[in-house]
Amino acid sequence: MSDLIIVAFPDEATAFAAAEALVLLQKEHLVEMEDVVVVTRDENGKVDLHQSTDLVTGGAIGGGLWGTLIGLLFLNPVVGAAVGAGAGALVGKFTDLGIDDDFLREVGQSLDKGGAAVGMLVRKITTDKVIERLEPFREKGRVIHTSLSHEAEAQLKAFLEQKIAPLQKQDQLGGGRT
Protein backbone atom coordinates (compact mmCIF):
# COMPACT_ATOMS: atom_id res chain seq x y z
CA MET A 1 0.00 0.00 0.00
CA SER A 2 1.23 3.48 -0.83
CA ASP A 3 0.89 6.72 1.10
CA LEU A 4 -0.14 10.00 -0.50
CA ILE A 5 1.74 13.07 0.69
CA ILE A 6 1.17 16.59 -0.62
CA VAL A 7 3.42 19.43 0.51
CA ALA A 8 2.76 23.05 -0.53
CA PHE A 9 5.56 25.52 -1.24
CA PRO A 10 5.44 29.30 -1.66
CA ASP A 11 6.83 29.20 -5.21
CA GLU A 12 7.27 26.94 -8.23
CA ALA A 13 11.07 26.88 -8.10
CA THR A 14 11.11 25.35 -4.62
CA ALA A 15 8.47 22.77 -5.53
CA PHE A 16 10.35 21.70 -8.68
CA ALA A 17 13.61 21.51 -6.71
CA ALA A 18 11.93 19.34 -4.05
CA ALA A 19 10.47 17.04 -6.72
CA GLU A 20 13.88 16.76 -8.36
CA ALA A 21 15.45 15.89 -4.99
CA LEU A 22 12.84 13.17 -4.50
CA VAL A 23 13.55 11.69 -7.94
CA LEU A 24 17.28 11.62 -7.12
CA LEU A 25 16.50 9.91 -3.81
CA GLN A 26 14.48 7.32 -5.72
CA LYS A 27 17.44 6.67 -8.03
CA GLU A 28 19.51 6.04 -4.91
CA HIS A 29 16.83 3.61 -3.62
CA LEU A 30 16.11 5.68 -0.51
CA VAL A 31 12.48 6.19 -1.45
CA GLU A 32 10.20 4.22 -3.74
CA MET A 33 7.44 6.29 -5.33
CA GLU A 34 4.65 5.33 -7.67
CA ASP A 35 4.14 8.93 -8.75
CA VAL A 36 5.39 12.45 -8.13
CA VAL A 37 3.58 15.48 -9.54
CA VAL A 38 4.22 19.20 -9.20
CA VAL A 39 1.01 21.26 -9.07
CA THR A 40 1.41 24.95 -9.88
CA ARG A 41 -1.01 27.86 -9.67
CA ASP A 42 0.01 30.94 -11.62
CA GLU A 43 -0.73 34.56 -10.77
CA ASN A 44 -3.96 34.36 -12.79
CA GLY A 45 -5.16 31.35 -10.79
CA LYS A 46 -4.58 28.78 -13.58
CA VAL A 47 -3.62 25.34 -12.24
CA ASP A 48 -1.17 23.13 -14.13
CA LEU A 49 -0.02 19.58 -13.40
CA HIS A 50 3.56 18.63 -14.19
CA GLN A 51 3.67 14.84 -14.28
CA SER A 52 6.85 12.91 -13.60
CA THR A 53 6.14 10.63 -16.55
CA ASP A 54 4.71 11.46 -19.93
CA LEU A 55 2.21 8.67 -20.54
CA VAL A 56 1.39 9.78 -24.09
CA THR A 57 5.00 9.61 -25.25
CA GLY A 58 5.60 6.36 -23.40
CA GLY A 59 2.47 4.86 -24.91
CA ALA A 60 3.47 5.92 -28.41
CA ILE A 61 6.94 4.42 -28.06
CA GLY A 62 5.63 1.17 -26.58
CA GLY A 63 2.83 0.98 -29.14
CA GLY A 64 5.27 1.64 -31.97
CA LEU A 65 7.50 -1.21 -30.85
CA TRP A 66 4.59 -3.62 -30.50
CA GLY A 67 3.14 -2.44 -33.80
CA THR A 68 6.45 -3.08 -35.56
CA LEU A 69 6.63 -6.59 -34.16
CA ILE A 70 3.05 -7.35 -35.17
CA GLY A 71 3.69 -5.71 -38.56
CA LEU A 72 6.68 -8.03 -39.09
CA LEU A 73 4.38 -11.00 -38.60
CA PHE A 74 2.08 -9.70 -41.34
CA LEU A 75 4.94 -8.48 -43.58
CA ASN A 76 4.16 -4.77 -43.17
CA PRO A 77 6.22 -3.36 -40.25
CA VAL A 78 5.82 0.30 -41.27
CA VAL A 79 2.03 0.22 -41.14
CA GLY A 80 2.19 -1.86 -37.95
CA ALA A 81 4.51 0.69 -36.30
CA ALA A 82 2.29 3.62 -37.29
CA VAL A 83 -0.90 1.97 -36.07
CA GLY A 84 0.80 0.76 -32.88
CA ALA A 85 2.25 4.21 -32.11
CA GLY A 86 -1.14 5.85 -32.62
CA ALA A 87 -2.91 3.29 -30.47
CA GLY A 88 -0.23 3.50 -27.78
CA ALA A 89 -0.41 7.29 -27.66
CA LEU A 90 -4.19 7.14 -27.38
CA VAL A 91 -4.04 4.60 -24.54
CA GLY A 92 -1.36 6.69 -22.79
CA LYS A 93 -3.48 9.82 -23.07
CA PHE A 94 -6.43 8.18 -21.33
CA THR A 95 -4.47 6.16 -18.78
CA ASP A 96 -4.11 7.86 -15.42
CA LEU A 97 -1.70 6.04 -13.17
CA GLY A 98 -0.80 7.32 -9.76
CA ILE A 99 -2.44 10.32 -8.13
CA ASP A 100 -5.86 11.31 -9.48
CA ASP A 101 -5.56 14.41 -11.69
CA ASP A 102 -8.93 15.84 -10.65
CA PHE A 103 -7.92 15.65 -6.99
CA LEU A 104 -4.62 17.39 -7.79
CA ARG A 105 -6.46 20.17 -9.62
CA GLU A 106 -8.64 20.69 -6.53
CA VAL A 107 -5.48 20.91 -4.43
CA GLY A 108 -4.08 23.40 -6.94
CA GLN A 109 -7.13 25.65 -6.52
CA SER A 110 -6.40 25.81 -2.77
CA LEU A 111 -2.84 27.05 -3.33
CA ASP A 112 -1.90 30.71 -3.11
CA LYS A 113 -1.46 32.38 -6.49
CA GLY A 114 2.14 31.80 -7.57
CA GLY A 115 2.37 28.82 -5.23
CA ALA A 116 3.03 25.18 -5.95
CA ALA A 117 2.81 21.78 -4.32
CA VAL A 118 4.50 18.42 -4.70
CA GLY A 119 2.24 15.39 -4.59
CA MET A 120 3.89 12.03 -4.14
CA LEU A 121 2.63 8.49 -3.84
CA VAL A 122 5.22 6.76 -1.64
CA ARG A 123 5.55 2.98 -1.38
CA LYS A 124 8.67 2.74 0.80
CA ILE A 125 10.99 5.22 2.43
CA THR A 126 14.19 5.19 4.45
CA THR A 127 13.04 8.03 6.66
CA ASP A 128 16.22 9.15 8.43
CA LYS A 129 18.26 9.36 5.23
CA VAL A 130 15.48 11.03 3.25
CA ILE A 131 14.91 13.63 5.98
CA GLU A 132 18.62 14.36 6.06
CA ARG A 133 18.70 14.91 2.29
CA LEU A 134 15.56 17.08 2.28
CA GLU A 135 17.05 19.47 4.83
CA PRO A 136 17.20 22.39 2.31
CA PHE A 137 13.39 22.37 2.16
CA ARG A 138 12.79 22.75 5.89
CA GLU A 139 10.56 25.67 6.82
CA LYS A 140 9.67 26.18 3.15
CA GLY A 141 6.90 23.60 2.87
CA ARG A 142 3.71 22.80 4.69
CA VAL A 143 1.82 19.53 4.65
CA ILE A 144 -1.62 20.02 3.13
CA HIS A 145 -2.70 16.38 2.72
CA THR A 146 -1.48 12.91 3.66
CA SER A 147 -2.77 9.40 4.02
CA LEU A 148 -0.09 8.71 6.64
CA SER A 149 -0.88 7.59 10.17
CA HIS A 150 -1.48 10.44 12.61
CA GLU A 151 1.92 9.83 14.22
CA ALA A 152 3.82 9.79 10.91
CA GLU A 153 1.98 12.91 9.71
CA ALA A 154 2.87 14.71 12.95
CA GLN A 155 6.54 13.77 12.46
CA LEU A 156 6.52 15.12 8.90
CA LYS A 157 4.85 18.36 9.98
CA ALA A 158 7.30 18.72 12.87
CA PHE A 159 10.20 18.30 10.46
CA LEU A 160 8.88 20.95 8.07
CA GLU A 161 8.15 23.33 10.95
CA GLN A 162 11.69 22.84 12.34
CA LYS A 163 10.52 21.24 15.59
CA ILE A 164 12.79 18.20 15.35
CA ALA A 165 16.47 17.72 14.69
CA PRO A 166 17.14 16.72 11.07
CA LEU A 167 19.29 13.70 11.94
CA GLN A 168 17.15 12.43 14.79
CA LYS A 169 16.24 8.78 14.21
CA GLN A 170 12.51 8.30 14.13
CA ASP A 171 9.97 5.64 13.44
CA GLN A 172 9.54 5.12 9.72
CA LEU A 173 6.98 7.27 7.94
CA GLY A 174 4.21 5.26 6.42
CA GLY A 175 3.61 2.77 9.19
CA GLY A 176 7.12 1.48 9.82
CA ARG A 177 8.03 0.32 6.31
CA THR A 178 11.66 0.53 5.32
mmCIF file with all atom_site columns, C-alpha atoms in Angstrom:
data_model
loop_
_atom_site.group_PDB
_atom_site.id
_atom_site.type_symbol
_atom_site.label_atom_id
_atom_site.label_alt_id
_atom_site.label_comp_id
_atom_site.label_asym_id
_atom_site.label_entity_id
_atom_site.label_seq_id
_atom_site.pdbx_PDB_ins_code
_atom_site.Cartn_x
_atom_site.Cartn_y
_atom_site.Cartn_z
_atom_site.occupancy
_atom_site.B_iso_or_equiv
_atom_site.pdbx_formal_charge
_atom_site.auth_seq_id
_atom_site.auth_comp_id
_atom_site.auth_asym_id
_atom_site.auth_atom_id
_atom_site.pdbx_PDB_model_num
ATOM 1   C CA . MET A 1 1   ? 0.000  0.000   0.000   1.00 0.00 ? 1   MET A CA 1
ATOM 2   C CA . SER A 1 2   ? 1.232  3.484   -0.835  1.00 0.00 ? 2   SER A CA 1
ATOM 3   C CA . ASP A 1 3   ? 0.891  6.717   1.095   1.00 0.00 ? 3   ASP A CA 1
ATOM 4   C CA . LEU A 1 4   ? -0.144 9.999   -0.498  1.00 0.00 ? 4   LEU A CA 1
ATOM 5   C CA . ILE A 1 5   ? 1.744  13.073  0.693   1.00 0.00 ? 5   ILE A CA 1
ATOM 6   C CA . ILE A 1 6   ? 1.172  16.593  -0.616  1.00 0.00 ? 6   ILE A CA 1
ATOM 7   C CA . VAL A 1 7   ? 3.421  19.434  0.505   1.00 0.00 ? 7   VAL A CA 1
ATOM 8   C CA . ALA A 1 8   ? 2.764  23.048  -0.533  1.00 0.00 ? 8   ALA A CA 1
ATOM 9   C CA . PHE A 1 9   ? 5.559  25.518  -1.238  1.00 0.00 ? 9   PHE A CA 1
ATOM 10  C CA . PRO A 1 10  ? 5.442  29.303  -1.655  1.00 0.00 ? 10  PRO A CA 1
ATOM 11  C CA . ASP A 1 11  ? 6.828  29.197  -5.207  1.00 0.00 ? 11  ASP A CA 1
ATOM 12  C CA . GLU A 1 12  ? 7.266  26.943  -8.225  1.00 0.00 ? 12  GLU A CA 1
ATOM 13  C CA . ALA A 1 13  ? 11.072 26.875  -8.100  1.00 0.00 ? 13  ALA A CA 1
ATOM 14  C CA . THR A 1 14  ? 11.107 25.353  -4.620  1.00 0.00 ? 14  THR A CA 1
ATOM 15  C CA . ALA A 1 15  ? 8.475  22.766  -5.533  1.00 0.00 ? 15  ALA A CA 1
ATOM 16  C CA . PHE A 1 16  ? 10.349 21.698  -8.676  1.00 0.00 ? 16  PHE A CA 1
ATOM 17  C CA . ALA A 1 17  ? 13.612 21.512  -6.707  1.00 0.00 ? 17  ALA A CA 1
ATOM 18  C CA . ALA A 1 18  ? 11.928 19.339  -4.050  1.00 0.00 ? 18  ALA A CA 1
ATOM 19  C CA . ALA A 1 19  ? 10.471 17.040  -6.719  1.00 0.00 ? 19  ALA A CA 1
ATOM 20  C CA . GLU A 1 20  ? 13.885 16.758  -8.364  1.00 0.00 ? 20  GLU A CA 1
ATOM 21  C CA . ALA A 1 21  ? 15.450 15.893  -4.995  1.00 0.00 ? 21  ALA A CA 1
ATOM 22  C CA . LEU A 1 22  ? 12.836 13.171  -4.502  1.00 0.00 ? 22  LEU A CA 1
ATOM 23  C CA . VAL A 1 23  ? 13.546 11.694  -7.936  1.00 0.00 ? 23  VAL A CA 1
ATOM 24  C CA . LEU A 1 24  ? 17.279 11.618  -7.118  1.00 0.00 ? 24  LEU A CA 1
ATOM 25  C CA . LEU A 1 25  ? 16.498 9.912   -3.807  1.00 0.00 ? 25  LEU A CA 1
ATOM 26  C CA . GLN A 1 26  ? 14.482 7.324   -5.715  1.00 0.00 ? 26  GLN A CA 1
ATOM 27  C CA . LYS A 1 27  ? 17.439 6.670   -8.033  1.00 0.00 ? 27  LYS A CA 1
ATOM 28  C CA . GLU A 1 28  ? 19.507 6.045   -4.905  1.00 0.00 ? 28  GLU A CA 1
ATOM 29  C CA . HIS A 1 29  ? 16.827 3.608   -3.622  1.00 0.00 ? 29  HIS A CA 1
ATOM 30  C CA . LEU A 1 30  ? 16.111 5.677   -0.511  1.00 0.00 ? 30  LEU A CA 1
ATOM 31  C CA . VAL A 1 31  ? 12.485 6.193   -1.454  1.00 0.00 ? 31  VAL A CA 1
ATOM 32  C CA . GLU A 1 32  ? 10.200 4.220   -3.738  1.00 0.00 ? 32  GLU A CA 1
ATOM 33  C CA . MET A 1 33  ? 7.442  6.290   -5.326  1.00 0.00 ? 33  MET A CA 1
ATOM 34  C CA . GLU A 1 34  ? 4.651  5.335   -7.669  1.00 0.00 ? 34  GLU A CA 1
ATOM 35  C CA . ASP A 1 35  ? 4.138  8.926   -8.750  1.00 0.00 ? 35  ASP A CA 1
ATOM 36  C CA . VAL A 1 36  ? 5.393  12.448  -8.128  1.00 0.00 ? 36  VAL A CA 1
ATOM 37  C CA . VAL A 1 37  ? 3.578  15.476  -9.536  1.00 0.00 ? 37  VAL A CA 1
ATOM 38  C CA . VAL A 1 38  ? 4.221  19.196  -9.198  1.00 0.00 ? 38  VAL A CA 1
ATOM 39  C CA . VAL A 1 39  ? 1.014  21.260  -9.074  1.00 0.00 ? 39  VAL A CA 1
ATOM 40  C CA . THR A 1 40  ? 1.410  24.945  -9.877  1.00 0.00 ? 40  THR A CA 1
ATOM 41  C CA . ARG A 1 41  ? -1.008 27.863  -9.672  1.00 0.00 ? 41  ARG A CA 1
ATOM 42  C CA . ASP A 1 42  ? 0.015  30.938  -11.620 1.00 0.00 ? 42  ASP A CA 1
ATOM 43  C CA . GLU A 1 43  ? -0.732 34.557  -10.768 1.00 0.00 ? 43  GLU A CA 1
ATOM 44  C CA . ASN A 1 44  ? -3.959 34.356  -12.794 1.00 0.00 ? 44  ASN A CA 1
ATOM 45  C CA . GLY A 1 45  ? -5.162 31.346  -10.795 1.00 0.00 ? 45  GLY A CA 1
ATOM 46  C CA . LYS A 1 46  ? -4.585 28.781  -13.576 1.00 0.00 ? 46  LYS A CA 1
ATOM 47  C CA . VAL A 1 47  ? -3.615 25.341  -12.236 1.00 0.00 ? 47  VAL A CA 1
ATOM 48  C CA . ASP A 1 48  ? -1.166 23.130  -14.131 1.00 0.00 ? 48  ASP A CA 1
ATOM 49  C CA . LEU A 1 49  ? -0.020 19.582  -13.404 1.00 0.00 ? 49  LEU A CA 1
ATOM 50  C CA . HIS A 1 50  ? 3.563  18.635  -14.193 1.00 0.00 ? 50  HIS A CA 1
ATOM 51  C CA . GLN A 1 51  ? 3.671  14.840  -14.277 1.00 0.00 ? 51  GLN A CA 1
ATOM 52  C CA . SER A 1 52  ? 6.853  12.907  -13.599 1.00 0.00 ? 52  SER A CA 1
ATOM 53  C CA . THR A 1 53  ? 6.141  10.625  -16.550 1.00 0.00 ? 53  THR A CA 1
ATOM 54  C CA . ASP A 1 54  ? 4.713  11.464  -19.927 1.00 0.00 ? 54  ASP A CA 1
ATOM 55  C CA . LEU A 1 55  ? 2.208  8.667   -20.542 1.00 0.00 ? 55  LEU A CA 1
ATOM 56  C CA . VAL A 1 56  ? 1.386  9.776   -24.086 1.00 0.00 ? 56  VAL A CA 1
ATOM 57  C CA . THR A 1 57  ? 5.003  9.609   -25.252 1.00 0.00 ? 57  THR A CA 1
ATOM 58  C CA . GLY A 1 58  ? 5.597  6.361   -23.404 1.00 0.00 ? 58  GLY A CA 1
ATOM 59  C CA . GLY A 1 59  ? 2.468  4.857   -24.909 1.00 0.00 ? 59  GLY A CA 1
ATOM 60  C CA . ALA A 1 60  ? 3.466  5.922   -28.414 1.00 0.00 ? 60  ALA A CA 1
ATOM 61  C CA . ILE A 1 61  ? 6.942  4.425   -28.064 1.00 0.00 ? 61  ILE A CA 1
ATOM 62  C CA . GLY A 1 62  ? 5.632  1.170   -26.580 1.00 0.00 ? 62  GLY A CA 1
ATOM 63  C CA . GLY A 1 63  ? 2.832  0.982   -29.144 1.00 0.00 ? 63  GLY A CA 1
ATOM 64  C CA . GLY A 1 64  ? 5.273  1.644   -31.972 1.00 0.00 ? 64  GLY A CA 1
ATOM 65  C CA . LEU A 1 65  ? 7.498  -1.208  -30.850 1.00 0.00 ? 65  LEU A CA 1
ATOM 66  C CA . TRP A 1 66  ? 4.594  -3.622  -30.495 1.00 0.00 ? 66  TRP A CA 1
ATOM 67  C CA . GLY A 1 67  ? 3.136  -2.444  -33.799 1.00 0.00 ? 67  GLY A CA 1
ATOM 68  C CA . THR A 1 68  ? 6.445  -3.079  -35.556 1.00 0.00 ? 68  THR A CA 1
ATOM 69  C CA . LEU A 1 69  ? 6.625  -6.589  -34.159 1.00 0.00 ? 69  LEU A CA 1
ATOM 70  C CA . ILE A 1 70  ? 3.045  -7.347  -35.172 1.00 0.00 ? 70  ILE A CA 1
ATOM 71  C CA . GLY A 1 71  ? 3.689  -5.715  -38.564 1.00 0.00 ? 71  GLY A CA 1
ATOM 72  C CA . LEU A 1 72  ? 6.679  -8.029  -39.088 1.00 0.00 ? 72  LEU A CA 1
ATOM 73  C CA . LEU A 1 73  ? 4.378  -10.997 -38.598 1.00 0.00 ? 73  LEU A CA 1
ATOM 74  C CA . PHE A 1 74  ? 2.076  -9.703  -41.339 1.00 0.00 ? 74  PHE A CA 1
ATOM 75  C CA . LEU A 1 75  ? 4.940  -8.480  -43.578 1.00 0.00 ? 75  LEU A CA 1
ATOM 76  C CA . ASN A 1 76  ? 4.157  -4.775  -43.169 1.00 0.00 ? 76  ASN A CA 1
ATOM 77  C CA . PRO A 1 77  ? 6.216  -3.359  -40.252 1.00 0.00 ? 77  PRO A CA 1
ATOM 78  C CA . VAL A 1 78  ? 5.820  0.303   -41.271 1.00 0.00 ? 78  VAL A CA 1
ATOM 79  C CA . VAL A 1 79  ? 2.029  0.218   -41.139 1.00 0.00 ? 79  VAL A CA 1
ATOM 80  C CA . GLY A 1 80  ? 2.188  -1.861  -37.945 1.00 0.00 ? 80  GLY A CA 1
ATOM 81  C CA . ALA A 1 81  ? 4.505  0.688   -36.304 1.00 0.00 ? 81  ALA A CA 1
ATOM 82  C CA . ALA A 1 82  ? 2.290  3.618   -37.292 1.00 0.00 ? 82  ALA A CA 1
ATOM 83  C CA . VAL A 1 83  ? -0.904 1.968   -36.073 1.00 0.00 ? 83  VAL A CA 1
ATOM 84  C CA . GLY A 1 84  ? 0.803  0.764   -32.883 1.00 0.00 ? 84  GLY A CA 1
ATOM 85  C CA . ALA A 1 85  ? 2.248  4.205   -32.105 1.00 0.00 ? 85  ALA A CA 1
ATOM 86  C CA . GLY A 1 86  ? -1.136 5.849   -32.617 1.00 0.00 ? 86  GLY A CA 1
ATOM 87  C CA . ALA A 1 87  ? -2.914 3.289   -30.467 1.00 0.00 ? 87  ALA A CA 1
ATOM 88  C CA . GLY A 1 88  ? -0.228 3.497   -27.783 1.00 0.00 ? 88  GLY A CA 1
ATOM 89  C CA . ALA A 1 89  ? -0.415 7.292   -27.657 1.00 0.00 ? 89  ALA A CA 1
ATOM 90  C CA . LEU A 1 90  ? -4.193 7.141   -27.376 1.00 0.00 ? 90  LEU A CA 1
ATOM 91  C CA . VAL A 1 91  ? -4.036 4.603   -24.545 1.00 0.00 ? 91  VAL A CA 1
ATOM 92  C CA . GLY A 1 92  ? -1.355 6.690   -22.793 1.00 0.00 ? 92  GLY A CA 1
ATOM 93  C CA . LYS A 1 93  ? -3.484 9.822   -23.065 1.00 0.00 ? 93  LYS A CA 1
ATOM 94  C CA . PHE A 1 94  ? -6.429 8.177   -21.329 1.00 0.00 ? 94  PHE A CA 1
ATOM 95  C CA . THR A 1 95  ? -4.466 6.163   -18.782 1.00 0.00 ? 95  THR A CA 1
ATOM 96  C CA . ASP A 1 96  ? -4.107 7.859   -15.416 1.00 0.00 ? 96  ASP A CA 1
ATOM 97  C CA . LEU A 1 97  ? -1.697 6.037   -13.171 1.00 0.00 ? 97  LEU A CA 1
ATOM 98  C CA . GLY A 1 98  ? -0.798 7.321   -9.755  1.00 0.00 ? 98  GLY A CA 1
ATOM 99  C CA . ILE A 1 99  ? -2.440 10.321  -8.128  1.00 0.00 ? 99  ILE A CA 1
ATOM 100 C CA . ASP A 1 100 ? -5.862 11.308  -9.480  1.00 0.00 ? 100 ASP A CA 1
ATOM 101 C CA . ASP A 1 101 ? -5.560 14.408  -11.693 1.00 0.00 ? 101 ASP A CA 1
ATOM 102 C CA . ASP A 1 102 ? -8.932 15.843  -10.648 1.00 0.00 ? 102 ASP A CA 1
ATOM 103 C CA . PHE A 1 103 ? -7.923 15.648  -6.989  1.00 0.00 ? 103 PHE A CA 1
ATOM 104 C CA . LEU A 1 104 ? -4.618 17.392  -7.791  1.00 0.00 ? 104 LEU A CA 1
ATOM 105 C CA . ARG A 1 105 ? -6.462 20.166  -9.625  1.00 0.00 ? 105 ARG A CA 1
ATOM 106 C CA . GLU A 1 106 ? -8.638 20.692  -6.529  1.00 0.00 ? 106 GLU A CA 1
ATOM 107 C CA . VAL A 1 107 ? -5.477 20.914  -4.434  1.00 0.00 ? 107 VAL A CA 1
ATOM 108 C CA . GLY A 1 108 ? -4.081 23.404  -6.940  1.00 0.00 ? 108 GLY A CA 1
ATOM 109 C CA . GLN A 1 109 ? -7.133 25.649  -6.516  1.00 0.00 ? 109 GLN A CA 1
ATOM 110 C CA . SER A 1 110 ? -6.402 25.814  -2.771  1.00 0.00 ? 110 SER A CA 1
ATOM 111 C CA . LEU A 1 111 ? -2.844 27.054  -3.329  1.00 0.00 ? 111 LEU A CA 1
ATOM 112 C CA . ASP A 1 112 ? -1.903 30.709  -3.106  1.00 0.00 ? 112 ASP A CA 1
ATOM 113 C CA . LYS A 1 113 ? -1.455 32.376  -6.494  1.00 0.00 ? 113 LYS A CA 1
ATOM 114 C CA . GLY A 1 114 ? 2.136  31.805  -7.568  1.00 0.00 ? 114 GLY A CA 1
ATOM 115 C CA . GLY A 1 115 ? 2.374  28.817  -5.228  1.00 0.00 ? 115 GLY A CA 1
ATOM 116 C CA . ALA A 1 116 ? 3.028  25.177  -5.948  1.00 0.00 ? 116 ALA A CA 1
ATOM 117 C CA . ALA A 1 117 ? 2.812  21.778  -4.318  1.00 0.00 ? 117 ALA A CA 1
ATOM 118 C CA . VAL A 1 118 ? 4.500  18.415  -4.695  1.00 0.00 ? 118 VAL A CA 1
ATOM 119 C CA . GLY A 1 119 ? 2.235  15.391  -4.595  1.00 0.00 ? 119 GLY A CA 1
ATOM 120 C CA . MET A 1 120 ? 3.885  12.027  -4.136  1.00 0.00 ? 120 MET A CA 1
ATOM 121 C CA . LEU A 1 121 ? 2.631  8.487   -3.836  1.00 0.00 ? 121 LEU A CA 1
ATOM 122 C CA . VAL A 1 122 ? 5.222  6.756   -1.644  1.00 0.00 ? 122 VAL A CA 1
ATOM 123 C CA . ARG A 1 123 ? 5.548  2.981   -1.380  1.00 0.00 ? 123 ARG A CA 1
ATOM 124 C CA . LYS A 1 124 ? 8.665  2.737   0.798   1.00 0.00 ? 124 LYS A CA 1
ATOM 125 C CA . ILE A 1 125 ? 10.992 5.222   2.428   1.00 0.00 ? 125 ILE A CA 1
ATOM 126 C CA . THR A 1 126 ? 14.192 5.189   4.447   1.00 0.00 ? 126 THR A CA 1
ATOM 127 C CA . THR A 1 127 ? 13.041 8.025   6.660   1.00 0.00 ? 127 THR A CA 1
ATOM 128 C CA . ASP A 1 128 ? 16.217 9.146   8.430   1.00 0.00 ? 128 ASP A CA 1
ATOM 129 C CA . LYS A 1 129 ? 18.264 9.358   5.225   1.00 0.00 ? 129 LYS A CA 1
ATOM 130 C CA . VAL A 1 130 ? 15.480 11.032  3.250   1.00 0.00 ? 130 VAL A CA 1
ATOM 131 C CA . ILE A 1 131 ? 14.911 13.630  5.978   1.00 0.00 ? 131 ILE A CA 1
ATOM 132 C CA . GLU A 1 132 ? 18.623 14.364  6.063   1.00 0.00 ? 132 GLU A CA 1
ATOM 133 C CA . ARG A 1 133 ? 18.698 14.914  2.293   1.00 0.00 ? 133 ARG A CA 1
ATOM 134 C CA . LEU A 1 134 ? 15.557 17.084  2.282   1.00 0.00 ? 134 LEU A CA 1
ATOM 135 C CA . GLU A 1 135 ? 17.049 19.472  4.832   1.00 0.00 ? 135 GLU A CA 1
ATOM 136 C CA . PRO A 1 136 ? 17.196 22.388  2.314   1.00 0.00 ? 136 PRO A CA 1
ATOM 137 C CA . PHE A 1 137 ? 13.388 22.373  2.157   1.00 0.00 ? 137 PHE A CA 1
ATOM 138 C CA . ARG A 1 138 ? 12.789 22.753  5.893   1.00 0.00 ? 138 ARG A CA 1
ATOM 139 C CA . GLU A 1 139 ? 10.565 25.667  6.820   1.00 0.00 ? 139 GLU A CA 1
ATOM 140 C CA . LYS A 1 140 ? 9.675  26.175  3.145   1.00 0.00 ? 140 LYS A CA 1
ATOM 141 C CA . GLY A 1 141 ? 6.904  23.595  2.869   1.00 0.00 ? 141 GLY A CA 1
ATOM 142 C CA . ARG A 1 142 ? 3.711  22.804  4.689   1.00 0.00 ? 142 ARG A CA 1
ATOM 143 C CA . VAL A 1 143 ? 1.820  19.532  4.655   1.00 0.00 ? 143 VAL A CA 1
ATOM 144 C CA . ILE A 1 144 ? -1.617 20.018  3.126   1.00 0.00 ? 144 ILE A CA 1
ATOM 145 C CA . HIS A 1 145 ? -2.695 16.379  2.723   1.00 0.00 ? 145 HIS A CA 1
ATOM 146 C CA . THR A 1 146 ? -1.478 12.910  3.659   1.00 0.00 ? 146 THR A CA 1
ATOM 147 C CA . SER A 1 147 ? -2.765 9.396   4.017   1.00 0.00 ? 147 SER A CA 1
ATOM 148 C CA . LEU A 1 148 ? -0.094 8.706   6.642   1.00 0.00 ? 148 LEU A CA 1
ATOM 149 C CA . SER A 1 149 ? -0.878 7.594   10.169  1.00 0.00 ? 149 SER A CA 1
ATOM 150 C CA . HIS A 1 150 ? -1.485 10.445  12.607  1.00 0.00 ? 150 HIS A CA 1
ATOM 151 C CA . GLU A 1 151 ? 1.917  9.829   14.218  1.00 0.00 ? 151 GLU A CA 1
ATOM 152 C CA . ALA A 1 152 ? 3.822  9.792   10.910  1.00 0.00 ? 152 ALA A CA 1
ATOM 153 C CA . GLU A 1 153 ? 1.979  12.911  9.709   1.00 0.00 ? 153 GLU A CA 1
ATOM 154 C CA . ALA A 1 154 ? 2.867  14.706  12.948  1.00 0.00 ? 154 ALA A CA 1
ATOM 155 C CA . GLN A 1 155 ? 6.538  13.772  12.456  1.00 0.00 ? 155 GLN A CA 1
ATOM 156 C CA . LEU A 1 156 ? 6.517  15.116  8.902   1.00 0.00 ? 156 LEU A CA 1
ATOM 157 C CA . LYS A 1 157 ? 4.846  18.360  9.984   1.00 0.00 ? 157 LYS A CA 1
ATOM 158 C CA . ALA A 1 158 ? 7.297  18.719  12.868  1.00 0.00 ? 158 ALA A CA 1
ATOM 159 C CA . PHE A 1 159 ? 10.200 18.304  10.459  1.00 0.00 ? 159 PHE A CA 1
ATOM 160 C CA . LEU A 1 160 ? 8.880  20.946  8.066   1.00 0.00 ? 160 LEU A CA 1
ATOM 161 C CA . GLU A 1 161 ? 8.153  23.331  10.947  1.00 0.00 ? 161 GLU A CA 1
ATOM 162 C CA . GLN A 1 162 ? 11.692 22.840  12.341  1.00 0.00 ? 162 GLN A CA 1
ATOM 163 C CA . LYS A 1 163 ? 10.521 21.245  15.595  1.00 0.00 ? 163 LYS A CA 1
ATOM 164 C CA . ILE A 1 164 ? 12.786 18.202  15.351  1.00 0.00 ? 164 ILE A CA 1
ATOM 165 C CA . ALA A 1 165 ? 16.467 17.723  14.687  1.00 0.00 ? 165 ALA A CA 1
ATOM 166 C CA . PRO A 1 166 ? 17.139 16.718  11.067  1.00 0.00 ? 166 PRO A CA 1
ATOM 167 C CA . LEU A 1 167 ? 19.292 13.700  11.941  1.00 0.00 ? 167 LEU A CA 1
ATOM 168 C CA . GLN A 1 168 ? 17.148 12.426  14.786  1.00 0.00 ? 168 GLN A CA 1
ATOM 169 C CA . LYS A 1 169 ? 16.239 8.782   14.207  1.00 0.00 ? 169 LYS A CA 1
ATOM 170 C CA . GLN A 1 170 ? 12.513 8.298   14.135  1.00 0.00 ? 170 GLN A CA 1
ATOM 171 C CA . ASP A 1 171 ? 9.967  5.640   13.435  1.00 0.00 ? 171 ASP A CA 1
ATOM 172 C CA . GLN A 1 172 ? 9.542  5.120   9.715   1.00 0.00 ? 172 GLN A CA 1
ATOM 173 C CA . LEU A 1 173 ? 6.981  7.268   7.937   1.00 0.00 ? 173 LEU A CA 1
ATOM 174 C CA . GLY A 1 174 ? 4.208  5.259   6.424   1.00 0.00 ? 174 GLY A CA 1
ATOM 175 C CA . GLY A 1 175 ? 3.610  2.772   9.194   1.00 0.00 ? 175 GLY A CA 1
ATOM 176 C CA . GLY A 1 176 ? 7.125  1.481   9.817   1.00 0.00 ? 176 GLY A CA 1
ATOM 177 C CA . ARG A 1 177 ? 8.027  0.315   6.313   1.00 0.00 ? 177 ARG A CA 1
ATOM 178 C CA . THR A 1 178 ? 11.659 0.528   5.320   1.00 0.00 ? 178 THR A CA 1
#
